[in-house]
Coordinates of C-alpha atoms and ligand atoms in Angstrom, one line a residue:
X944 CA -7.7 -80.3 30.2
X945 CA -4.4 -81.9 30.1
X946 CA -1.4 -79.7 29.1
X947 CA 0.3 -80.2 25.8
X948 CA 4.0 -80.6 25.3
X949 CA 4.4 -76.7 25.2
X950 CA 2.7 -76.4 28.6
X951 CA -0.4 -74.8 27.4
X952 CA -3.9 -76.2 27.7
X953 CA -5.9 -76.7 24.3
X954 CA -8.0 -73.9 25.5
X955 CA -5.0 -71.5 24.3
X956 CA -4.7 -72.7 20.9
X957 CA -6.4 -73.4 17.8
X958 CA -6.6 -77.0 16.8
X959 CA -3.6 -78.1 14.7
X960 CA -6.0 -78.7 11.8
X961 CA -6.7 -75.2 11.8
X962 CA -4.1 -73.4 9.5
X963 CA -6.0 -70.7 7.7
X964 CA -7.9 -67.5 8.7
X965 CA -11.3 -67.3 9.8
X966 CA -13.4 -65.5 7.3
X967 CA -16.9 -65.3 9.2
X968 CA -18.0 -65.6 12.7
X969 CA -21.4 -67.1 13.8
X970 CA -22.4 -66.4 17.4
X971 CA -25.2 -68.0 19.4
X972 CA -27.3 -65.6 21.5
X973 CA -28.5 -67.0 24.9
X974 CA -25.7 -67.7 27.4
X975 CA -23.1 -66.7 24.5
X976 CA -23.9 -62.8 24.1
X977 CA -26.6 -62.3 26.7
X978 CA -26.9 -63.7 30.2
X979 CA -30.3 -65.4 30.0
X980 CA -29.5 -68.8 31.4
X981 CA -30.0 -68.2 35.1
X982 CA -33.1 -66.2 34.6
X983 CA -34.7 -69.1 32.2
X984 CA -33.5 -71.5 34.8
X985 CA -35.3 -69.9 37.8
X986 CA -38.7 -69.2 35.7
X987 CA -38.9 -72.5 34.0
X988 CA -38.0 -74.5 37.1
X989 CA -40.4 -72.6 39.2
X990 CA -43.1 -73.3 36.6
X991 CA -42.2 -77.2 36.5
X992 CA -42.4 -77.5 40.1
X993 CA -46.1 -76.6 40.1
X994 CA -46.5 -79.4 37.7
X995 CA -45.3 -82.1 39.4
X996 CA -43.1 -83.3 42.4
X997 CA -39.5 -83.1 41.4
X998 CA -36.2 -82.7 43.5
X999 CA -34.4 -79.5 42.5
X1000 CA -31.6 -81.7 41.0
X1001 CA -34.0 -83.7 38.7
X1002 CA -35.2 -80.2 37.1
X1003 CA -31.8 -78.9 36.8
X1004 CA -30.3 -82.1 35.0
X1005 CA -33.5 -81.9 32.8
X1006 CA -32.9 -78.2 31.9
X1007 CA -29.3 -78.8 31.2
X1008 CA -30.0 -81.5 28.9
X1009 CA -32.2 -79.4 26.9
X1010 CA -30.1 -76.0 26.8
X1011 CA -29.7 -74.7 23.4
X1012 CA -32.8 -76.1 21.9
X1013 CA -35.7 -74.0 20.6
X1014 CA -38.2 -73.1 23.2
X1015 CA -40.8 -75.7 22.0
X1016 CA -38.4 -78.3 21.4
X1017 CA -37.0 -77.8 24.9
X1018 CA -40.4 -77.8 26.6
X1019 CA -41.2 -81.3 25.0
X1020 CA -38.1 -82.8 25.5
X1021 CA -38.3 -81.6 29.3
X1022 CA -41.9 -83.1 29.5
X1023 CA -40.5 -86.3 28.2
X1024 CA -37.4 -86.3 30.6
X1025 CA -39.7 -85.7 33.8
X1026 CA -42.5 -87.9 32.5
X1027 CA -44.9 -85.0 32.9
X1028 CA -48.6 -86.1 32.7
X1029 CA -51.5 -84.0 32.3
X1030 CA -50.0 -80.9 30.6
X1031 CA -49.4 -79.9 27.0
X1032 CA -46.1 -78.2 26.0
X1033 CA -48.2 -75.5 24.8
X1034 CA -49.7 -74.7 28.2
X1035 CA -46.2 -74.7 29.7
X1036 CA -44.5 -72.6 27.2
X1037 CA -47.4 -70.0 27.4
X1038 CA -46.7 -69.7 31.0
X1039 CA -43.2 -69.5 30.9
X1040 CA -42.7 -67.1 28.0
X1041 CA -45.2 -64.9 29.5
X1042 CA -43.2 -64.7 32.8
X1043 CA -39.9 -64.4 30.7
X1044 CA -41.3 -61.6 28.7
X1045 CA -41.8 -59.6 31.8
X1046 CA -38.4 -59.8 32.9
X1047 CA -35.9 -60.1 30.1
X1048 CA -35.3 -56.4 30.9
X1049 CA -33.1 -58.0 33.7
X1050 CA -30.8 -59.6 31.5
X1051 CA -27.3 -58.2 31.2
X1052 CA -24.8 -58.9 28.2
X1053 CA -22.3 -61.7 28.9
X1054 CA -18.9 -60.4 30.1
X1055 CA -16.8 -59.5 27.1
X1056 CA -19.7 -59.7 24.5
X1057 CA -19.9 -56.0 24.1
X1058 CA -16.2 -55.9 23.6
X1059 CA -16.2 -58.7 21.0
X1060 CA -19.1 -57.0 19.0
X1061 CA -17.3 -53.8 18.7
X1062 CA -14.3 -55.4 17.7
X1063 CA -16.0 -57.5 15.1
X1064 CA -17.6 -54.1 13.7
X1065 CA -14.6 -52.0 13.9
X1066 CA -12.7 -54.8 11.7
X1067 CA -15.7 -55.3 9.5
X1068 CA -15.6 -59.3 10.2
X1069 CA -18.7 -60.7 8.7
X1070 CA -20.9 -62.0 11.7
X1071 CA -24.1 -63.8 11.9
X1072 CA -26.4 -64.6 14.8
X1073 CA -27.6 -68.3 15.0
X1074 CA -30.4 -68.2 17.9
X1075 CA -32.9 -70.9 18.6
X1076 CA -35.1 -68.3 19.8
X1077 CA -38.0 -67.6 17.4
X1078 CA -38.3 -64.1 15.8
X1079 CA -41.2 -63.0 18.0
X1080 CA -39.6 -64.0 21.1
X1081 CA -36.3 -62.3 19.8
X1082 CA -38.0 -58.9 19.7
X1083 CA -39.3 -59.1 23.3
X1084 CA -36.1 -60.4 24.5
X1085 CA -33.8 -57.7 22.9
X1086 CA -36.1 -54.7 23.6
X1087 CA -33.8 -53.2 26.3
X1088 CA -30.6 -53.9 24.4
X1089 CA -30.1 -50.6 22.4
X1090 CA -30.3 -52.3 18.9
X1091 CA -26.8 -53.8 18.8
X1092 CA -28.4 -57.0 17.4
X1093 CA -29.0 -55.0 14.1
X1094 CA -25.7 -54.2 13.4
X1095 CA -24.9 -57.8 12.6
X1096 CA -24.7 -58.8 8.9
X1097 CA -27.2 -61.9 9.4
X1098 CA -29.7 -63.0 11.8
X1099 CA -31.1 -66.4 11.7
X1100 CA -33.8 -67.4 14.2
X1101 CA -35.2 -70.7 15.5
X1102 CA -38.5 -70.6 13.5
X1103 CA -36.7 -70.3 10.2
X1104 CA -35.4 -73.8 10.1
X1105 CA -37.2 -77.1 10.1
X1106 CA -35.0 -78.6 12.7
X1107 CA -33.6 -76.8 15.6
X1108 CA -30.2 -77.4 17.4
X1109 CA -28.5 -80.0 17.8
X1110 CA -29.6 -80.3 13.9
X1111 CA -27.1 -78.1 11.9
X1112 CA -29.9 -76.4 9.8
X1113 CA -29.5 -72.9 11.4
X1114 CA -25.8 -72.9 11.2
X1115 CA -26.2 -73.6 7.3
X1116 CA -28.7 -71.1 6.9
X1117 CA -26.5 -68.5 8.5
X1118 CA -23.6 -69.9 6.4
X1119 CA -26.0 -69.4 3.1
X1120 CA -26.8 -66.0 4.1
X1121 CA -23.2 -64.9 4.9
X1122 CA -22.2 -66.5 1.3
X1123 CA -19.7 -68.8 3.2
X1124 CA -18.1 -70.8 0.6
X1125 CA -16.0 -72.9 2.9
X1126 CA -17.6 -73.7 6.3
X1127 CA -14.2 -74.6 7.7
X1128 CA -13.3 -70.8 7.7
X1129 CA -16.4 -70.2 9.6
X1130 CA -15.9 -69.9 13.4
X1131 CA -18.8 -70.4 15.8
X1132 CA -19.0 -69.3 19.5
X1133 CA -21.4 -71.5 21.5
X1134 CA -22.2 -72.1 25.2
X1135 CA -24.1 -75.4 25.1
X1136 CA -23.1 -78.9 24.1
X1137 CA -26.3 -79.2 21.6
X1138 CA -25.1 -75.9 19.9
X1139 CA -21.7 -77.3 19.8
X1140 CA -22.9 -80.7 18.1
X1141 CA -25.1 -78.5 15.6
X1142 CA -22.2 -76.1 14.5
X1143 CA -19.9 -79.2 14.2
X1144 CA -22.3 -80.9 11.8
X1145 CA -22.4 -77.9 9.7
X1146 CA -18.7 -78.0 9.2
X1147 CA -17.6 -75.1 11.2
X1148 CA -14.9 -74.7 13.9
X1149 CA -16.3 -74.2 17.4
X1150 CA -15.2 -72.6 20.5
X1151 CA -17.4 -73.6 23.3
X1152 CA -17.8 -71.1 26.2
X1153 CA -19.5 -73.2 28.8
X1154 CA -22.7 -71.9 30.6
X1155 CA -23.0 -75.7 32.2
X1156 CA -20.3 -75.5 34.9
X1157 CA -17.8 -78.2 35.8
X1158 CA -18.8 -80.3 32.6
X1159 CA -16.1 -79.6 30.2
X1160 CA -16.3 -83.2 29.1
X1161 CA -19.8 -82.7 27.6
X1162 CA -18.4 -80.1 25.3
X1163 CA -15.4 -82.1 24.4
X1164 CA -17.7 -85.1 23.6
X1165 CA -19.9 -82.8 21.4
X1166 CA -16.7 -81.9 19.5
X1167 CA -15.7 -78.2 20.6
X1168 CA -12.3 -77.4 19.1
X1169 CA -11.4 -75.2 21.8
X1170 CA -13.0 -74.5 25.4
X1171 CA -12.8 -71.1 26.8
X1172 CA -13.6 -69.8 30.4
X1173 CA -15.3 -66.5 29.0
X1174 CA -15.3 -64.3 25.9
X1175 CA -12.5 -62.4 27.8
X1176 CA -10.2 -65.2 26.8
X1177 CA -11.0 -65.5 23.1
X1178 CA -7.9 -64.7 21.3
X1179 CA -8.6 -63.8 17.5
X1180 CA -5.0 -64.0 16.6
X1181 CA -4.9 -67.7 17.1
X1182 CA -7.7 -67.8 14.5
X1183 CA -5.8 -65.7 12.0
X1184 CA -7.9 -62.4 13.0
X1185 CA -6.4 -58.9 14.0
X1186 CA -5.7 -58.7 17.7
X1187 CA -8.0 -57.0 20.2
X1188 CA -5.2 -54.6 21.3
X1189 CA -6.8 -53.5 24.2
X1190 CA -4.9 -55.3 26.9
X1191 CA -2.2 -53.1 28.4
X1192 CA 1.4 -53.9 29.5
X1193 CA 2.2 -54.0 33.3
X1194 CA 5.8 -54.0 34.9
X1195 CA 6.4 -56.7 37.4
X1196 CA 8.6 -56.1 40.4
X1197 CA 9.5 -59.4 41.2
X1198 CA 10.2 -61.7 38.2
X1199 CA 12.0 -64.3 40.0
X1200 CA 9.8 -67.1 39.1
X1201 CA 9.6 -66.6 35.4
X1202 CA 11.6 -69.7 34.6
X1203 CA 9.2 -72.4 33.0
X1204 CA 5.9 -70.6 33.4
X1205 CA 4.8 -71.1 29.9
X1206 CA 1.1 -70.3 30.7
X1207 CA 1.7 -66.8 32.0
X1208 CA 2.9 -64.8 29.3
X1209 CA 5.3 -63.6 32.1
X1210 CA 8.2 -62.7 30.0
X1211 CA 11.4 -60.8 30.5
X1212 CA 12.0 -57.7 28.2
X1213 CA 15.7 -56.9 27.6
X1214 CA 16.5 -59.1 30.2
X1215 CA 15.3 -56.7 33.2
X1216 CA 11.7 -56.3 34.0
X1217 CA 9.3 -58.8 33.5
X1218 CA 5.9 -57.5 32.0
X1219 CA 2.5 -59.0 32.1
X1220 CA -0.7 -57.5 30.5
X1221 CA -4.2 -56.8 32.0
X1222 CA -7.5 -55.9 30.4
X1223 CA -9.1 -52.7 31.6
X1224 CA -12.8 -52.9 32.5
X1225 CA -15.1 -50.5 30.9
X1226 CA -17.1 -49.6 32.8
X1227 CA -15.5 -50.4 36.2
X1228 CA -17.7 -52.6 38.5
X1229 CA -18.6 -51.9 41.9
X1230 CA -19.3 -54.5 44.3
X1231 CA -19.9 -54.3 48.1
X1232 CA -21.3 -55.8 51.4
X1233 CA -20.3 -57.4 54.6
X1234 CA -17.5 -59.9 54.9
X1235 CA -18.9 -63.2 55.2
X1236 CA -17.4 -66.6 56.0
X1237 CA -15.8 -68.6 53.2
X1238 CA -14.3 -72.3 53.3
X1239 CA -11.9 -71.2 56.0
X1240 CA -9.0 -72.5 53.8
X1241 CA -7.8 -69.1 52.3
X1242 CA -5.4 -68.4 55.2
X1243 CA -5.1 -71.9 56.6
X1244 CA -4.2 -73.7 53.3
X1245 CA -2.9 -71.1 51.1
X1246 CA -1.6 -68.6 53.7
X1247 CA -3.6 -66.0 51.5
X1248 CA -6.7 -64.7 53.4
X1249 CA -9.5 -63.5 51.1
X1250 CA -12.4 -61.5 52.5
X1251 CA -15.4 -63.2 51.0
X1252 CA -18.5 -61.1 49.7
X1253 CA -21.8 -62.9 49.2
X1254 CA -22.6 -62.8 45.6
X1255 CA -25.2 -65.6 44.7
X1256 CA -27.9 -63.5 46.6
X1257 CA -28.4 -59.9 47.9
X1258 CA -27.3 -56.5 46.5
X1259 CA -23.8 -57.8 44.9
X1260 CA -25.6 -60.4 43.0
X1261 CA -26.4 -58.5 39.8
X1262 CA -23.2 -56.5 39.6
X1263 CA -21.0 -59.8 40.1
X1264 CA -22.7 -61.2 37.2
X1265 CA -21.2 -58.9 35.0
X1266 CA -17.9 -60.3 35.8
X1267 CA -16.6 -63.5 34.0
X1268 CA -15.2 -66.0 36.3
X1269 CA -11.6 -65.1 36.8
X1270 CA -9.0 -63.1 38.4
X1271 CA -9.3 -59.2 38.8
X1272 CA -7.5 -56.3 40.4
X1273 CA -8.9 -53.0 41.8
X1274 CA -9.2 -50.8 45.1
X1275 CA -11.1 -52.0 48.2
X1276 CA -12.6 -49.7 50.8
X1277 CA -13.2 -51.3 54.2
X1278 CA -15.2 -49.8 57.2
X1279 CA -14.2 -51.3 60.2
X1280 CA -16.7 -51.3 63.2
X1281 CA -16.9 -52.4 66.9
X1282 CA -14.2 -54.8 67.7
X1283 CA -12.7 -54.7 64.4
X1284 CA -11.7 -51.2 65.0
X1285 CA -8.5 -52.5 66.7
X1286 CA -7.2 -53.6 63.4
X1287 CA -3.7 -51.7 62.5
X1288 CA -3.0 -52.1 58.9
X1289 CA 0.2 -51.4 57.1
X1290 CA 0.4 -51.4 53.2
X1291 CA 2.5 -54.3 52.0
X1292 CA 3.8 -51.8 49.1
X1293 CA 4.6 -48.3 50.3
X1294 CA 4.4 -47.0 46.8
X1295 CA 0.6 -47.8 46.8
X1296 CA 0.0 -45.3 49.8
X1297 CA -0.9 -42.0 48.5
X1298 CA -0.8 -38.7 50.7
X1299 CA -4.5 -39.0 51.7
X1300 CA -4.0 -42.7 52.5
X1301 CA -0.7 -41.7 54.5
X1302 CA -2.8 -39.1 56.6
X1303 CA -5.5 -41.8 57.2
X1304 CA -2.9 -44.2 58.3
X1305 CA -1.7 -41.7 60.8
X1306 CA -5.1 -41.2 62.1
X1307 CA -5.8 -44.0 64.5
X1308 CA -9.3 -42.9 64.8
X1309 CA -10.3 -43.4 61.2
X1310 CA -11.5 -46.6 60.3
X1311 CA -12.3 -46.1 56.6
X1312 CA -9.5 -47.0 54.5
X1313 CA -8.8 -48.0 50.9
X1314 CA -6.3 -50.8 50.0
X1315 CA -5.1 -52.3 46.5
X1316 CA -6.8 -55.8 46.0
X1317 CA -6.6 -58.8 43.8
X1318 CA -9.4 -60.9 43.7
X1319 CA -10.8 -64.4 42.3
X1320 CA -14.5 -64.7 41.3
X1321 CA -15.8 -68.0 40.3
X1322 CA -15.7 -71.7 41.2
X1323 CA -11.9 -72.1 42.2
X1324 CA -11.4 -75.3 39.8
X1325 CA -8.5 -76.4 42.1
X1326 CA -10.8 -76.9 45.0
X1327 CA -14.0 -77.9 42.8
X1328 CA -16.4 -75.3 44.7
X1329 CA -20.1 -76.0 44.1
X1330 CA -20.9 -72.2 44.6
X1331 CA -19.5 -69.1 42.9
X1332 CA -17.5 -67.2 45.3
X1333 CA -15.9 -63.8 45.3
X1334 CA -12.6 -63.6 47.1
X1335 CA -10.8 -60.3 47.4
X1336 CA -7.3 -60.5 48.9
X1337 CA -6.6 -57.1 50.4
X1338 CA -2.8 -56.4 49.6
X1339 CA -1.8 -55.2 53.4
X1340 CA -1.3 -56.7 56.8
X1341 CA -4.1 -57.0 59.2
X1342 CA -3.7 -57.9 62.9
X1343 CA -7.3 -59.3 63.2
X1344 CA -9.9 -60.9 61.2
X1345 CA -12.7 -58.4 60.1
X1346 CA -15.6 -60.6 59.5
X1347 CA -18.9 -58.5 59.3
X1348 CA -17.1 -55.3 58.3
X1349 CA -18.4 -53.4 55.3
X1350 CA -16.2 -54.1 52.3
X1351 CA -16.6 -52.0 49.0
X1352 CA -14.7 -53.1 45.8
X1353 CA -13.9 -51.1 42.6
X1354 CA -12.9 -53.7 40.1
X1355 CA -10.9 -52.2 37.3
X1356 CA -9.4 -55.1 35.2
X1357 CA -9.2 -58.5 34.3
X1358 CA -5.9 -60.5 34.6
X1359 CA -6.7 -63.9 33.7
X1360 CA -9.1 -66.9 33.7
X1361 CA -9.6 -69.2 36.7
X1362 CA -7.2 -72.1 36.3
X1363 CA -6.4 -75.7 37.6
X1364 CA -3.0 -76.4 38.9
X1365 CA -1.1 -79.5 39.3
X1366 CA 0.1 -78.6 42.9
X1367 CA -1.2 -76.3 45.9
X1368 CA 2.3 -74.7 45.7
X1369 CA 1.7 -73.8 41.9
X1370 CA -1.5 -72.1 43.0
X1371 CA 0.0 -70.4 45.6
X1372 CA 2.8 -69.0 43.6
X1373 CA 0.4 -68.1 40.9
X1374 CA -1.7 -66.1 43.3
X1375 CA 1.4 -64.3 44.6
X1376 CA 2.1 -63.4 40.9
X1377 CA -1.3 -62.2 40.4
X1378 CA -0.6 -59.7 43.3
X1379 CA 2.5 -58.2 41.8
X1380 CA 0.5 -57.8 38.5
X1381 CA -2.2 -56.2 40.5
X1382 CA 0.3 -53.9 42.0
X1383 CA 2.0 -53.1 38.8
X1384 CA -1.2 -52.2 37.4
X1385 CA -2.6 -50.0 40.2
X1386 CA 0.4 -47.8 39.9
X1387 CA -0.5 -46.9 36.3
X1388 CA -2.1 -43.5 36.1
X1389 CA -5.3 -44.7 34.8
X1390 CA -5.9 -47.3 37.8
X1391 CA -4.1 -45.3 40.5
X1392 CA -6.7 -42.2 39.9
X1393 CA -9.6 -44.7 40.3
X1394 CA -8.7 -45.0 44.1
X1395 CA -10.1 -41.6 44.6
X1396 CA -13.8 -42.5 44.8
X1397 CA -16.4 -41.6 47.6
X1398 CA -18.0 -44.9 47.2
X1399 CA -14.6 -46.6 48.6
X1400 CA -14.4 -44.0 51.4
X1401 CA -18.2 -44.7 52.6
X1402 CA -19.1 -40.9 51.7
X1403 CA -21.6 -42.0 49.0
X1404 CA -23.6 -44.9 48.1
X1405 CA -24.1 -46.2 44.5
Ligands
ADP86 P1 -12.9 -67.6 54.7 O1 -12.8 -68.8 54.0 O2 -13.8 -67.4 55.8 O3 -12.9 -66.3 53.9 P2 -9.9 -67.0 55.0 O4 -9.0 -68.0 55.6 O5 -9.9 -66.7 53.6 O6 -11.5 -67.4 55.5 O7 -9.6 -65.6 55.8 C1 -10.5 -64.5 55.5 C2 -10.6 -63.5 56.6 O8 -9.2 -63.1 57.1 C3 -11.3 -62.4 56.0 O9 -12.7 -62.4 56.2 C4 -10.9 -61.3 57.0 O10 -11.7 -61.2 58.1 C5 -9.5 -61.8 57.3 N1 -8.3 -61.2 56.7 C6 -7.0 -60.8 57.3 N2 -6.0 -60.1 56.4 C7 -6.8 -60.2 55.2 C8 -6.3 -59.6 54.0 N3 -5.2 -59.1 53.8 N4 -7.3 -59.6 53.0 C9 -8.6 -60.4 53.2 N5 -8.9 -60.8 54.4 C10 -8.3 -60.8 55.4
RBF87 N1 -8.5 -70.9 42.9 C1 -8.3 -71.8 41.8 O1 -8.9 -72.8 41.9 N2 -7.8 -71.3 40.5 C2 -7.3 -70.1 40.5 O2 -6.6 -69.8 39.3 C3 -7.3 -69.3 41.6 N3 -6.6 -67.9 41.3 C4 -7.0 -67.1 42.6 C5 -6.3 -65.9 42.4 C6 -6.3 -64.8 43.3 C7 -6.0 -63.6 43.1 C8 -7.0 -65.3 44.8 C9 -7.0 -64.2 45.8 C10 -7.6 -66.6 44.7 C11 -7.5 -67.5 43.6 N4 -8.0 -68.6 43.8 C12 -8.1 -69.7 42.7 C13 -9.0 -69.0 44.9 C14 -8.3 -69.7 46.0 O3 -8.8 -71.2 45.5 C15 -9.3 -69.3 47.1 O4 -9.2 -67.9 47.6 C16 -9.1 -70.5 48.4 O5 -9.7 -71.6 48.0 C17 -9.9 -69.8 49.5 O6 -11.3 -70.2 49.5
MG88 MG1 -11.8 -66.3 52.1

């Protein structure tokens, strides 16, 4: 997205046409509030592959085209796109829905969804759900979700309207039930292009939070008024609503590069210390596994080595799904074994070495240590990665590589979304600033204490 004259992307701001305060919110469910898309893709594509001979990408493209539709509409559309013969939509839907019903309990909420719902409830902001899911499916889908859905003012389901998304019916019905007098004061959050089209046709403002990667163009074309990377980046103040109030200030030690950095909120207060803000995660997220090979460009291209963890498969996958793509900070525990024992380390920031750590550093035989870390999780837009990576930079100097060593992370807070940059230098500068934000945050009591954790020192499993 091209930066505007103020150096911000349109994701940061409500559109010029928006001048009032939002009075109601309408939320999509799947892919917006709950993380169903991967599971649905996995189950439906497995069933489709039993019904015909397709390449994985044919199936993926077909599924992306129907995302947001009601289950029956989507199944019919997929049959048409893939030109499936000898099978009815009813038979496919019967199979996919029974497989899915057995697995809805695996589905997490989307990162930031709980925070948003609690905020809306706390501020008594009228909110509706507008889901393509029919009500009988919905009950099964939400069975393991502690009833938060019942706290919403209005629920509209796919079976209640004649036409499903991309038709505007479901949003119009939600607006009727909310008693909306002016659709332009309604804000819709949607993850699919078809949902965006439907909400725009109903007259609402729409924020897209894409569940289809690397295709912001499709959302812009659908008419999205703003595109965010995740719910964590929704700023209600820009829509005339009260602020979240849960980001906390962090003092930065090296505010030399503040000039001209409009994007960062990196401001000098009373001409001295620069401050930034971070969003504490609640609960903290634990990730662990062996350090794996990445693209080999962290240290080479950026001078910033990142000890990649496998998150598309294996034990860390489910935990990593709880994190929106973005930049985070926390503590890392590292168990060096065999050859990697020779590694001598030195914390780059002495203030972050507590007494226990100092003892451990003196004991050259001990190899389990904890380090401050800053990490990126996602698709690295600057390099347009096709796979999601988790890349922690341990804020210490190591003499040797430690591929294969056991790494454990306790992720404490969110710094910012993944971004694209005009140059490699500006990406590098920004990552160094992230490290300063991480170090500043880790000095705060609430995050400093989190270092004492038997998981990080390999005394306990999780
Ligand atoms: P890759 O793309 O394979 O991850 P990098 O260039 O990012 O390659 O280098 C990462 C490797 O460098 C890590 O796997 C680790 O073995 C080593 N390394 C050295 N110092 C650090 C550090 N401070 N933080 C993270 N990894 C480091
Ligand atoms: N890559 C991006 O494309 N955009 C980013 O905003 C971004 N931020 C990062 C922040 C931190 C703290 C770290 C450690 C990495 C970040 N990267 C980002 C990832 C970087 O591109 C990646 O580590 C290298 O490509 C090496 O694989
Ligand atoms: Mg790396």
